[in-house]
mmCIF file of N, CA and C in Angstrom:
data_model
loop_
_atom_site.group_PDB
_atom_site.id
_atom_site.type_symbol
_atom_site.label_atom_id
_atom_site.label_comp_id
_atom_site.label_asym_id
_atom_site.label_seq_id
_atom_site.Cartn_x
_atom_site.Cartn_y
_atom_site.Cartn_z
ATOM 1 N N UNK A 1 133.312 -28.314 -148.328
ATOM 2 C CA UNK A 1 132.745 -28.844 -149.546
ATOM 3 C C UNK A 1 133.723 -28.643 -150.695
ATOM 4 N N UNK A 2 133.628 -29.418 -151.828
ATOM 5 C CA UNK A 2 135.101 -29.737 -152.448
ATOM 6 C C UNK A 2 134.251 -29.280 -153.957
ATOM 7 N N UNK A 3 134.421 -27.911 -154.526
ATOM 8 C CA UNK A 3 133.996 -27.478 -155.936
ATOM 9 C C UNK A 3 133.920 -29.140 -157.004
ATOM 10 N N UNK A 4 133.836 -28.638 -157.617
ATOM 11 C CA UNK A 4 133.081 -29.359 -159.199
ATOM 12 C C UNK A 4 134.283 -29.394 -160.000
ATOM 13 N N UNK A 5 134.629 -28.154 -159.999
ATOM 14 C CA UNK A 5 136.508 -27.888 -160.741
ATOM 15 C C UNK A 5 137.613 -28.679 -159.746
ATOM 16 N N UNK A 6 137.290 -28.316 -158.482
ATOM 17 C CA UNK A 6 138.649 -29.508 -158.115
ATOM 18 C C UNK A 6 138.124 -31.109 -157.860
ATOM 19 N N UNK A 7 136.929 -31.359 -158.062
ATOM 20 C CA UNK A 7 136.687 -32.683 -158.472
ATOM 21 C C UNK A 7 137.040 -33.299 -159.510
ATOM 22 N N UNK A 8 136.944 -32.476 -160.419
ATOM 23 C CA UNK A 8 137.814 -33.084 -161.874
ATOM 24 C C UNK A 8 138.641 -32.705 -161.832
ATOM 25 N N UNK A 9 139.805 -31.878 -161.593
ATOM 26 C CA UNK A 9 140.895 -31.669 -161.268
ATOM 27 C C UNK A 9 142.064 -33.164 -160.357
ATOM 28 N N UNK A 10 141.274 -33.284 -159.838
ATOM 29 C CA UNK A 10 141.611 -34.597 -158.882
ATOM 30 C C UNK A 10 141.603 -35.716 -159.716
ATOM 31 N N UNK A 11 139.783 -35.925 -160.368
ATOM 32 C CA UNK A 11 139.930 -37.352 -161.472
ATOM 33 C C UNK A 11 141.175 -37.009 -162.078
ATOM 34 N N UNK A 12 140.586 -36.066 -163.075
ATOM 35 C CA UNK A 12 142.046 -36.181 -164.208
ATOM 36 C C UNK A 12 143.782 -36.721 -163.801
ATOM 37 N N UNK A 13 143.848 -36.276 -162.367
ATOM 38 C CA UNK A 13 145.540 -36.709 -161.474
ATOM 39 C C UNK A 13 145.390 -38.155 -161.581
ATOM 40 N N UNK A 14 144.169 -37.930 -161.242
ATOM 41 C CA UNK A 14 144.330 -39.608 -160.336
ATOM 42 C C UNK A 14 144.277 -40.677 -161.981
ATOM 43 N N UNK A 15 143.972 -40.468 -163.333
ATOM 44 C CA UNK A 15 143.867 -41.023 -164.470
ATOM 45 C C UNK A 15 145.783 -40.601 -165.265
ATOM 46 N N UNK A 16 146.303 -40.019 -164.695
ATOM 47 C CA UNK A 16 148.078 -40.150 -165.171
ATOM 48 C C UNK A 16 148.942 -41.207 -164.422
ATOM 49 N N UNK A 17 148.413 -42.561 -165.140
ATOM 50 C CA UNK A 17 149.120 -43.374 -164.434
ATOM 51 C C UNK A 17 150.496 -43.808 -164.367
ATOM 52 N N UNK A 18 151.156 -43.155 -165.698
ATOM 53 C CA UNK A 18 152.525 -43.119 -166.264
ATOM 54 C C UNK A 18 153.772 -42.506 -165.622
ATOM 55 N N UNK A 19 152.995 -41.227 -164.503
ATOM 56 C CA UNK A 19 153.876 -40.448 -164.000
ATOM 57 C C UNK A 19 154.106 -41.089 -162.775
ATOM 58 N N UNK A 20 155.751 -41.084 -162.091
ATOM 59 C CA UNK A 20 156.144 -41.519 -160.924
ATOM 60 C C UNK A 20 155.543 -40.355 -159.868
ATOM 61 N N UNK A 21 155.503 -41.357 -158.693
ATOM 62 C CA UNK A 21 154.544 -39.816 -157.530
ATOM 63 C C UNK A 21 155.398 -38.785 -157.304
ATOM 64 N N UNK A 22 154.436 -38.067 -157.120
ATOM 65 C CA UNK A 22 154.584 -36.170 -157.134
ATOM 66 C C UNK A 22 155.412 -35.753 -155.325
ATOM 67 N N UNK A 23 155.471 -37.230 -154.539
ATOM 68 C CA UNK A 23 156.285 -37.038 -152.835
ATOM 69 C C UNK A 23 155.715 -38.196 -152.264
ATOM 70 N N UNK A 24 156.275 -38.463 -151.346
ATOM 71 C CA UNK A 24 156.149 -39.595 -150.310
ATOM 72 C C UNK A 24 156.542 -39.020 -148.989
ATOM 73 N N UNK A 25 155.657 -39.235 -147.851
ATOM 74 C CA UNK A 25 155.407 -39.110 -146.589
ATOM 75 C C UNK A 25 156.665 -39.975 -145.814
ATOM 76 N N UNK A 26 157.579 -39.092 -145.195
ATOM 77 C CA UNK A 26 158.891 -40.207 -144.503
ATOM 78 C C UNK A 26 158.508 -39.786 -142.851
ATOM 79 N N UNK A 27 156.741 -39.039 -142.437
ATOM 80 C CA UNK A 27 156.707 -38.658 -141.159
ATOM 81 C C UNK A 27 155.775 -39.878 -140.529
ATOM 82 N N UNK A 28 155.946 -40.708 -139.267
ATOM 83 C CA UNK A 28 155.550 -41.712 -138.775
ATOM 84 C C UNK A 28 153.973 -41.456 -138.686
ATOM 85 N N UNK A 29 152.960 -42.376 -138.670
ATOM 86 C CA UNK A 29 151.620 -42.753 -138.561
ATOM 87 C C UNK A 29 151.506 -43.628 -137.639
ATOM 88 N N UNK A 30 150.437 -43.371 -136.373
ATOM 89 C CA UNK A 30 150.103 -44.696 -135.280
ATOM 90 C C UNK A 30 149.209 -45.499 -136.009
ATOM 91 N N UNK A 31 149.294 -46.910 -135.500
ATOM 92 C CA UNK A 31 148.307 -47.862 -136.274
ATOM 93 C C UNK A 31 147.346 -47.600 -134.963
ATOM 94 N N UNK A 32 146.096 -47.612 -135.546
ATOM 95 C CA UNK A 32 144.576 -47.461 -135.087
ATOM 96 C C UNK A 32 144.142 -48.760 -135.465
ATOM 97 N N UNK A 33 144.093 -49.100 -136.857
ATOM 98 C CA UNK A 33 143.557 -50.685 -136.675
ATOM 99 C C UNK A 33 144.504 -51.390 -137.169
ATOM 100 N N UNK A 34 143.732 -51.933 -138.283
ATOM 101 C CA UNK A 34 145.318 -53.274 -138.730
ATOM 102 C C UNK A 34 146.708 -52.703 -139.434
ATOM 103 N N UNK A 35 147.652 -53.262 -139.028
ATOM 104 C CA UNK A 35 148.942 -53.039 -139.646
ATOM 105 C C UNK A 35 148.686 -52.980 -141.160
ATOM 106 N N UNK A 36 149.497 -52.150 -141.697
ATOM 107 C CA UNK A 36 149.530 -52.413 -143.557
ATOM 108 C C UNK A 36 149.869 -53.347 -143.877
ATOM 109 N N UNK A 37 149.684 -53.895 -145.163
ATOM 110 C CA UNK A 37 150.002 -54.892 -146.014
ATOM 111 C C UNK A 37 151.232 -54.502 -146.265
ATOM 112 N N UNK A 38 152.428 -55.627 -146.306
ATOM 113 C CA UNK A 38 153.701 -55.180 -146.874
ATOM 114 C C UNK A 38 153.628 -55.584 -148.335
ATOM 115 N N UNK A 39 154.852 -55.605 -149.009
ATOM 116 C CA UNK A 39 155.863 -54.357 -149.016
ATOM 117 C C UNK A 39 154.484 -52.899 -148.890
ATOM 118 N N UNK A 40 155.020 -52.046 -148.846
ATOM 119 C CA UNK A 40 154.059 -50.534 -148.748
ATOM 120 C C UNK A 40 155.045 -50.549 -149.957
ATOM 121 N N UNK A 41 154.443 -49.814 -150.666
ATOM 122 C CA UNK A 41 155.238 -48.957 -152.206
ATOM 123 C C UNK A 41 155.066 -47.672 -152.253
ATOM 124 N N UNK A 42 154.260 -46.899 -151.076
ATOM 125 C CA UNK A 42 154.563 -45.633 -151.364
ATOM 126 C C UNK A 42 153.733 -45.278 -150.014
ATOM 127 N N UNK A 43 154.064 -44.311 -149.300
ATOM 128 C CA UNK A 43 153.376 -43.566 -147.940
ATOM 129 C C UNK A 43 153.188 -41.903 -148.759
ATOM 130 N N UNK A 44 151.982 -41.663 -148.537
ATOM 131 C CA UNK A 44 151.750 -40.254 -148.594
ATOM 132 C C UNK A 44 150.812 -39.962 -147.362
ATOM 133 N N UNK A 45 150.742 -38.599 -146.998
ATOM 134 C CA UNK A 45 150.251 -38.247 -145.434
ATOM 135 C C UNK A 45 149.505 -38.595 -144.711
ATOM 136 N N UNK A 46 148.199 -39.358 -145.629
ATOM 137 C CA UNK A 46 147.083 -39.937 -144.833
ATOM 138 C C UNK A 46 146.690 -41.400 -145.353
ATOM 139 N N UNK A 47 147.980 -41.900 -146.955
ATOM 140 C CA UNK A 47 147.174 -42.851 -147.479
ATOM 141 C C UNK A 47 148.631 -43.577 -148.003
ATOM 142 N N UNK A 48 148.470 -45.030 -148.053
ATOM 143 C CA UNK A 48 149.528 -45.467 -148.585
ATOM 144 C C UNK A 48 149.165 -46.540 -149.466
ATOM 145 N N UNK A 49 149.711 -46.943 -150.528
ATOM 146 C CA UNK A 49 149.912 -47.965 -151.606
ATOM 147 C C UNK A 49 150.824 -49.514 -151.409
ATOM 148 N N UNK A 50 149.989 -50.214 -150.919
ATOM 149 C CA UNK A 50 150.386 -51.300 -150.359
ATOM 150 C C UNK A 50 150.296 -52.599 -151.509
ATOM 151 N N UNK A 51 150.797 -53.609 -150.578
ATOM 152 C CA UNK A 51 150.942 -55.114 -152.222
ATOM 153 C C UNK A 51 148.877 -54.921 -151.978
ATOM 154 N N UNK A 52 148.117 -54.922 -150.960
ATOM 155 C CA UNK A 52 146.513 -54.981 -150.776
ATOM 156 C C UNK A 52 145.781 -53.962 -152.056
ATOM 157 N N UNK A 53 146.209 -52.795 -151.818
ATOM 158 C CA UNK A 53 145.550 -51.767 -152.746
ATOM 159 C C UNK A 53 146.033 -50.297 -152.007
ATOM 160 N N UNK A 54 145.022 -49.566 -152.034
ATOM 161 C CA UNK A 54 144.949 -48.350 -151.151
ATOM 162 C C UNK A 54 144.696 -48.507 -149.816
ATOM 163 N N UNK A 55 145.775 -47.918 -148.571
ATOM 164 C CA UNK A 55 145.054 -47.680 -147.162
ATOM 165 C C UNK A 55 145.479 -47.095 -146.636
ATOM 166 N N UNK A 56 144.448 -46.597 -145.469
ATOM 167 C CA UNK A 56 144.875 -45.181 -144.517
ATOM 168 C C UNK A 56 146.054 -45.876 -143.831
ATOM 169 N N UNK A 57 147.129 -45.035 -143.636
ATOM 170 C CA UNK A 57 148.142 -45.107 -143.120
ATOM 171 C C UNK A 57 148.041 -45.790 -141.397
ATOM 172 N N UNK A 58 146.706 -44.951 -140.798
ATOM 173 C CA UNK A 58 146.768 -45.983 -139.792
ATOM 174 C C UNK A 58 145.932 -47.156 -139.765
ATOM 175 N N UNK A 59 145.506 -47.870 -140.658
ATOM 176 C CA UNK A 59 145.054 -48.832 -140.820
ATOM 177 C C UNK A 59 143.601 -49.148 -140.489
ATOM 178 N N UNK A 60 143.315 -48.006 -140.694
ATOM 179 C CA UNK A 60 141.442 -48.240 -140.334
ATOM 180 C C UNK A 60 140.303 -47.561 -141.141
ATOM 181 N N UNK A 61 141.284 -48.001 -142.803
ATOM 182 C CA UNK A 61 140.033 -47.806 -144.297
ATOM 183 C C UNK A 61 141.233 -48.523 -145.272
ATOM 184 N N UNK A 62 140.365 -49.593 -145.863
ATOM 185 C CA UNK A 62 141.320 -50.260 -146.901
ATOM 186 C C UNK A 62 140.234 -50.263 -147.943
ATOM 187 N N UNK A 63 140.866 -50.129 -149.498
ATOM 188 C CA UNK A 63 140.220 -50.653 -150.648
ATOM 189 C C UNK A 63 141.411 -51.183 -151.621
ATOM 190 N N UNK A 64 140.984 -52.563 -151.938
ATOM 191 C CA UNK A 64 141.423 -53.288 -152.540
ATOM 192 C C UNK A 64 141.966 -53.170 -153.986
ATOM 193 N N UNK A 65 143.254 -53.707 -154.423
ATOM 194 C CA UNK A 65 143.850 -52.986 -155.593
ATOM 195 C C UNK A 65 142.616 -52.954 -156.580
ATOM 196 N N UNK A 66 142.005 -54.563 -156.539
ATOM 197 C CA UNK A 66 141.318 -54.610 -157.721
ATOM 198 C C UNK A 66 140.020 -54.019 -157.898
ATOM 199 N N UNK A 67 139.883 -53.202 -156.995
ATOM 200 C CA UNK A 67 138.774 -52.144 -157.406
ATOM 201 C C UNK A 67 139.047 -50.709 -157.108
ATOM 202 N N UNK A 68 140.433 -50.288 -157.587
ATOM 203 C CA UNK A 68 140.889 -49.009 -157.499
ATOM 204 C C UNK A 68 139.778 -48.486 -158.906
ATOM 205 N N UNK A 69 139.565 -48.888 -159.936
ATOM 206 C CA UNK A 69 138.774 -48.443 -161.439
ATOM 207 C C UNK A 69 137.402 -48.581 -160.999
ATOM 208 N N UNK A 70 136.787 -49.206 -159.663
ATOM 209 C CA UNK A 70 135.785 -48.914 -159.994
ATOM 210 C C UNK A 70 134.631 -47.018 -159.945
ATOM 211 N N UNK A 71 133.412 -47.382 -160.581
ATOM 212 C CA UNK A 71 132.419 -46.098 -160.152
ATOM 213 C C UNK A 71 130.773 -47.094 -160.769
ATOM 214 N N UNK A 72 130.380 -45.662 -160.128
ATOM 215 C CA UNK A 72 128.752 -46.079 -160.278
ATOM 216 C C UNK A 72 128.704 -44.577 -160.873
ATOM 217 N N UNK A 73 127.774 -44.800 -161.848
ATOM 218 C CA UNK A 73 127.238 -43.488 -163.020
ATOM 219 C C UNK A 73 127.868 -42.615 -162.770
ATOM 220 N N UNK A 74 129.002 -42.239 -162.854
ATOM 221 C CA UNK A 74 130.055 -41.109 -162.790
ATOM 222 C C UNK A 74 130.413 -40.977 -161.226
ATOM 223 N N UNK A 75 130.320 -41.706 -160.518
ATOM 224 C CA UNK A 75 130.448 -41.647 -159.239
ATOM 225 C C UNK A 75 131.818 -42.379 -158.705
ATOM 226 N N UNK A 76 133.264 -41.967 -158.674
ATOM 227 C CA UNK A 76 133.716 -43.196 -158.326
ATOM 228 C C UNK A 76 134.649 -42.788 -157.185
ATOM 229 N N UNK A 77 136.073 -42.914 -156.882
ATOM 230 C CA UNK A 77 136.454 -42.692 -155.519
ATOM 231 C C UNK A 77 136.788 -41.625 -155.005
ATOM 232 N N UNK A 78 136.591 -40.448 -156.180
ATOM 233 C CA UNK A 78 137.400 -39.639 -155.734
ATOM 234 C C UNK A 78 135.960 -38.599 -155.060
ATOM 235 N N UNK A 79 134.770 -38.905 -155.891
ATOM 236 C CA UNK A 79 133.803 -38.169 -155.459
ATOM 237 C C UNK A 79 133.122 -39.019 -154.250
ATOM 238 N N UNK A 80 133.184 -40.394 -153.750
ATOM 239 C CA UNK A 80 132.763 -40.476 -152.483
ATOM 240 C C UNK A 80 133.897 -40.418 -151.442
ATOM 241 N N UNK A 81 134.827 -40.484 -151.722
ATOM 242 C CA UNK A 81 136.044 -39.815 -150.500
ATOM 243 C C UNK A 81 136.097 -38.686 -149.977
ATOM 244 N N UNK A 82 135.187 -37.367 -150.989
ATOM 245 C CA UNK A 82 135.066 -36.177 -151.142
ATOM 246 C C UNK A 82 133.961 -36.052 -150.318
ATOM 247 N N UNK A 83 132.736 -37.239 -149.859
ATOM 248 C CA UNK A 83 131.994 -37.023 -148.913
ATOM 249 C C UNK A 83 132.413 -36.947 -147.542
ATOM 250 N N UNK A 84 133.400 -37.661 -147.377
ATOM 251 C CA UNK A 84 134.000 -37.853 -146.195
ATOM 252 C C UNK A 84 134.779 -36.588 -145.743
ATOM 253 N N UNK A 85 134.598 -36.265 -144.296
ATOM 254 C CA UNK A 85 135.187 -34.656 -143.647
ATOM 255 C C UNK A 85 136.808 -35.211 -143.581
ATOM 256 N N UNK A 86 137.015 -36.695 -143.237
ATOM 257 C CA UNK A 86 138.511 -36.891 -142.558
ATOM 258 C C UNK A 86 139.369 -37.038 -143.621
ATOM 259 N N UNK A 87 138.903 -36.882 -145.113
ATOM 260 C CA UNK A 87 139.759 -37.589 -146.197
ATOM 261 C C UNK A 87 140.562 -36.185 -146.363
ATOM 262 N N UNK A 88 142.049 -36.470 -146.704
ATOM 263 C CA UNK A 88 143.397 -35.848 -147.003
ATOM 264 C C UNK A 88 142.809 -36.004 -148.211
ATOM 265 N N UNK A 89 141.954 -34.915 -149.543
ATOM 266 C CA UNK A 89 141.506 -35.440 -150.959
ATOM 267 C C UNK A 89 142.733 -35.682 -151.776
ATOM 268 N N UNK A 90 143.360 -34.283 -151.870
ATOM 269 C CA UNK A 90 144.471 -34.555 -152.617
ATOM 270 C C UNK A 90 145.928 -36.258 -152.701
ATOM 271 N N UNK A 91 145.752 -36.199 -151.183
ATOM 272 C CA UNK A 91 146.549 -36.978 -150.886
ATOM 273 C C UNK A 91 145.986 -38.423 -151.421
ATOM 274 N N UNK A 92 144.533 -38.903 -150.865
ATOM 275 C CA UNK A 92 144.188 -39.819 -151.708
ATOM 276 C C UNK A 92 144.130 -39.741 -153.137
ATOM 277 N N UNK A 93 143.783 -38.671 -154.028
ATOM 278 C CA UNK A 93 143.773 -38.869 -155.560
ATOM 279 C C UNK A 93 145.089 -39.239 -156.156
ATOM 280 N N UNK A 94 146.327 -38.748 -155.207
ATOM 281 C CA UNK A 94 147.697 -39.324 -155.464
ATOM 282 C C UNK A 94 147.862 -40.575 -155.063
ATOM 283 N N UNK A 95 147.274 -41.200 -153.823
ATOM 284 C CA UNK A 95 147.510 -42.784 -153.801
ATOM 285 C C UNK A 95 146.484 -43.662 -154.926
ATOM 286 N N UNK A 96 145.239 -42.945 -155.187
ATOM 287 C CA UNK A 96 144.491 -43.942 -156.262
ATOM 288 C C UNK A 96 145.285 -43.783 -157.796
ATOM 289 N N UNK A 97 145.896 -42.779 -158.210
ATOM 290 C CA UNK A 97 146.667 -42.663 -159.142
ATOM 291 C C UNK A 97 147.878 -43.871 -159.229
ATOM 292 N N UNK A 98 148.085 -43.971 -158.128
ATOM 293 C CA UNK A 98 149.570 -44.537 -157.979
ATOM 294 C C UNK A 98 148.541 -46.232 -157.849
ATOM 295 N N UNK A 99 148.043 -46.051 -156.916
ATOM 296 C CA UNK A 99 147.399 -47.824 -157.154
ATOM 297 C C UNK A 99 146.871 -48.276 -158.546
ATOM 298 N N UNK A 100 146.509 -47.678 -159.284
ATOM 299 C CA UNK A 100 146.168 -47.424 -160.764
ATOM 300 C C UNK A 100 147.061 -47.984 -161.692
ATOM 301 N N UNK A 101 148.183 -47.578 -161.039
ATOM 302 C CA UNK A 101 149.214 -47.566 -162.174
ATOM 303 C C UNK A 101 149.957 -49.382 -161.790
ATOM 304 N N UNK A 102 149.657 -49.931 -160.348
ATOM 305 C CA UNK A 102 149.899 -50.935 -159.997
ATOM 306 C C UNK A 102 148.795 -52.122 -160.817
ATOM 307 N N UNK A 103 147.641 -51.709 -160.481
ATOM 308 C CA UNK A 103 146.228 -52.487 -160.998
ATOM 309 C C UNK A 103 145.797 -51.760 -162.057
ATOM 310 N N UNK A 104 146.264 -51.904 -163.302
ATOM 311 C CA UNK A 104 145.684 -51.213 -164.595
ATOM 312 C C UNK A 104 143.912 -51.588 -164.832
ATOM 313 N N UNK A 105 143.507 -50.776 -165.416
ATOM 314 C CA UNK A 105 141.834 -50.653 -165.914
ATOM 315 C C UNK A 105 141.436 -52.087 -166.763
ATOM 316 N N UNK A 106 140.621 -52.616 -166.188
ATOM 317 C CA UNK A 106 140.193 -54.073 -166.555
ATOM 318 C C UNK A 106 139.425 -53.725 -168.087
ATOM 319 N N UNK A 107 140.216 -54.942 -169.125
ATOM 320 C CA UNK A 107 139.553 -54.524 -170.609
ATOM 321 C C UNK A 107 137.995 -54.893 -170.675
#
């Protein structure tokens, strides 16, 4: 279970869209389902930043650039990824950061 402090700890990363990423993953991933979207713009351990949006490296969870900003009443990716046992958290709050900074916040 993922505290309250490193839940916002995580938003707040994942809202510095200015900063270049903090590492990139150069260790191979098997594809499980679909191949990534090319170009990839960034591999980190469990999640990569593709021309699509965010996806698991082996290709079997995608979300689309243009709803990297979304949430429901304070609810948004970093706290339902946080439901999930298989999510790398950190690693995703660094790829939604970085897709963020690709797909800026709709005015």
């Amino acid at each position: 279970m993922v505290s309250k402090a490193e839940l916002n700890s995580l938003n707040s990363h994942a809202q510095e869209t200015g900063q270049p990423p903090t590492y990139e993953s150069k260790e191979e991933v098997a594809i499980r389902g679909e191949a990534l979207q090319e170009p990839i713009h960034w591999n980190g351990r469990q999640w990569a930043v593709t021309s699509f949006g965010i996806e698991k490296r082996d290709g079997t969870y995608v979300i689309e650039g243009k709803r990297v900003w979304e949430e429901n009443h304070g609810h948004g990716w970093i706290e339902h990824m946080a439901e999930k046992d298989w999510v790398d958290l950190p690693d995703f709050a660094e790829a939604l950061r970085l897709a963020r900074s690709r797909w800026p916040k709709p005015a």
